[in-house]
Amino acid sequence: MQYKIAIVGEKDTVYAFGMLGMNVFYTTDAKQGRQVVKDIIKDDYGVIFITENLAQQIPDIIKKYDDEFMPAFILIPSDYDSESIGLQRVQENVQKAVGQNIL
């Protein structure tokens, strides 16, 4: 089975990713973002790139899939404010995988 790649977030941040072949989903608020992410999960997406801003607004959904194989949530910085949450998640996952933070 082939899985799809999605990117979800504010239009200014995610617009250009459509040129890379990703399915782009724009959100304007947490309620809409929550529904879009739930719909994407049901539709065989293996990787979901999500802006840090949106991820902070729907942490329960992200957390629910942290220990699952799929979908994999990858946080990307927003155009507005970035708090390096995505980098922090990568460091935590690397530490889980190899036993120490090598980044």
mmCIF file of C-alpha atoms in Angstrom:
data_model
loop_
_atom_site.group_PDB
_atom_site.id
_atom_site.type_symbol
_atom_site.label_atom_id
_atom_site.label_comp_id
_atom_site.label_asym_id
_atom_site.label_seq_id
_atom_site.Cartn_x
_atom_site.Cartn_y
_atom_site.Cartn_z
ATOM 1 C CA MET A 1 0.000 0.000 0.000
ATOM 2 C CA GLN A 2 1.255 3.443 -0.870
ATOM 3 C CA TYR A 3 0.678 6.165 1.668
ATOM 4 C CA LYS A 4 0.232 9.829 0.926
ATOM 5 C CA ILE A 5 1.974 12.871 2.379
ATOM 6 C CA ALA A 6 0.011 15.862 3.645
ATOM 7 C CA ILE A 7 0.921 19.251 4.971
ATOM 8 C CA VAL A 8 -1.470 21.205 7.167
ATOM 9 C CA GLY A 9 -1.335 24.754 8.455
ATOM 10 C CA GLU A 10 -1.585 28.414 7.664
ATOM 11 C CA LYS A 11 -1.659 29.205 3.942
ATOM 12 C CA ASP A 12 1.413 31.464 4.073
ATOM 13 C CA THR A 13 3.484 28.629 5.521
ATOM 14 C CA VAL A 14 2.289 25.572 3.583
ATOM 15 C CA TYR A 15 1.347 26.940 0.149
ATOM 16 C CA ALA A 16 4.655 26.209 -1.612
ATOM 17 C CA PHE A 17 4.759 22.576 -0.488
ATOM 18 C CA GLY A 18 2.122 21.744 -3.094
ATOM 19 C CA MET A 19 4.837 22.152 -5.742
ATOM 20 C CA LEU A 20 6.711 19.282 -4.076
ATOM 21 C CA GLY A 21 3.806 16.911 -4.626
ATOM 22 C CA MET A 22 2.349 17.089 -1.141
ATOM 23 C CA ASN A 23 -1.357 17.406 -0.584
ATOM 24 C CA VAL A 24 -1.793 20.808 1.035
ATOM 25 C CA PHE A 25 -4.557 21.612 3.519
ATOM 26 C CA TYR A 26 -5.064 25.172 4.725
ATOM 27 C CA THR A 27 -6.463 25.963 8.147
ATOM 28 C CA THR A 28 -7.480 29.232 9.711
ATOM 29 C CA ASP A 29 -8.213 28.177 13.283
ATOM 30 C CA ALA A 30 -7.903 25.290 15.737
ATOM 31 C CA LYS A 31 -11.432 23.973 15.174
ATOM 32 C CA GLN A 32 -10.958 23.715 11.425
ATOM 33 C CA GLY A 33 -7.436 22.331 11.878
ATOM 34 C CA ARG A 34 -8.678 19.635 14.241
ATOM 35 C CA GLN A 35 -11.289 18.477 11.720
ATOM 36 C CA VAL A 36 -8.880 18.576 8.777
ATOM 37 C CA VAL A 37 -6.299 16.485 10.650
ATOM 38 C CA LYS A 38 -8.936 13.928 11.703
ATOM 39 C CA ASP A 39 -10.085 13.617 8.081
ATOM 40 C CA ILE A 40 -6.506 13.226 6.836
ATOM 41 C CA ILE A 41 -5.805 10.460 9.347
ATOM 42 C CA LYS A 42 -8.783 8.479 8.021
ATOM 43 C CA ASP A 43 -7.557 8.840 4.425
ATOM 44 C CA ASP A 44 -4.336 6.747 4.372
ATOM 45 C CA TYR A 45 -1.780 9.475 4.927
ATOM 46 C CA GLY A 46 1.493 8.070 6.245
ATOM 47 C CA VAL A 47 3.211 11.376 6.954
ATOM 48 C CA ILE A 48 1.538 14.579 8.054
ATOM 49 C CA PHE A 49 3.625 17.723 8.175
ATOM 50 C CA ILE A 50 1.932 20.206 10.471
ATOM 51 C CA THR A 51 2.872 23.734 11.454
ATOM 52 C CA GLU A 52 4.066 24.236 15.018
ATOM 53 C CA ASN A 53 1.339 26.802 15.522
ATOM 54 C CA LEU A 54 -1.436 24.338 14.659
ATOM 55 C CA ALA A 55 0.218 21.491 16.573
ATOM 56 C CA GLN A 56 0.175 23.627 19.731
ATOM 57 C CA GLN A 57 -3.574 24.080 19.284
ATOM 58 C CA ILE A 58 -4.361 20.360 18.910
ATOM 59 C CA PRO A 59 -1.823 18.615 21.176
ATOM 60 C CA ASP A 60 -4.233 15.809 22.091
ATOM 61 C CA ILE A 61 -4.400 14.546 18.508
ATOM 62 C CA ILE A 62 -0.620 14.718 18.055
ATOM 63 C CA LYS A 63 -0.011 12.924 21.365
ATOM 64 C CA LYS A 64 -2.500 10.176 20.496
ATOM 65 C CA TYR A 65 -0.319 9.106 17.552
ATOM 66 C CA ASP A 66 3.116 9.599 19.151
ATOM 67 C CA ASP A 67 3.497 5.884 19.858
ATOM 68 C CA GLU A 68 1.850 4.705 16.641
ATOM 69 C CA PHE A 69 3.666 3.733 13.470
ATOM 70 C CA MET A 70 1.385 5.893 11.356
ATOM 71 C CA PRO A 71 0.651 8.576 10.725
ATOM 72 C CA ALA A 72 3.943 10.241 11.517
ATOM 73 C CA PHE A 73 3.525 13.878 12.513
ATOM 74 C CA ILE A 74 6.423 16.131 11.552
ATOM 75 C CA LEU A 75 6.287 19.651 12.955
ATOM 76 C CA ILE A 76 7.509 22.508 10.794
ATOM 77 C CA PRO A 77 8.076 26.129 11.825
ATOM 78 C CA SER A 78 5.291 28.576 11.086
ATOM 79 C CA ASP A 79 5.914 31.783 9.174
ATOM 80 C CA TYR A 80 4.762 33.715 12.224
ATOM 81 C CA ASP A 81 6.294 32.422 15.421
ATOM 82 C CA SER A 82 8.544 29.428 15.799
ATOM 83 C CA GLU A 83 9.334 27.986 19.179
ATOM 84 C CA SER A 84 11.499 25.128 17.835
ATOM 85 C CA ILE A 85 8.966 22.550 18.994
ATOM 86 C CA GLY A 86 9.627 20.504 15.841
ATOM 87 C CA LEU A 87 13.352 20.337 16.543
ATOM 88 C CA GLN A 88 12.657 19.409 20.153
ATOM 89 C CA ARG A 89 10.409 16.515 19.003
ATOM 90 C CA VAL A 90 13.099 15.263 16.611
ATOM 91 C CA GLN A 91 15.667 15.315 19.415
ATOM 92 C CA GLU A 92 13.308 13.397 21.720
ATOM 93 C CA ASN A 93 12.629 10.763 19.055
ATOM 94 C CA VAL A 94 16.331 10.347 18.284
ATOM 95 C CA GLN A 95 17.021 9.944 21.995
ATOM 96 C CA LYS A 96 14.305 7.268 22.237
ATOM 97 C CA ALA A 97 15.743 5.445 19.231
ATOM 98 C CA VAL A 98 19.460 5.485 20.100
ATOM 99 C CA GLY A 99 19.414 6.020 23.839
ATOM 100 C CA GLN A 100 20.992 9.466 23.838
ATOM 101 C CA ASN A 101 20.649 12.830 22.175
ATOM 102 C CA ILE A 102 23.196 12.870 19.368
ATOM 103 C CA LEU A 103 21.934 16.066 17.730
#
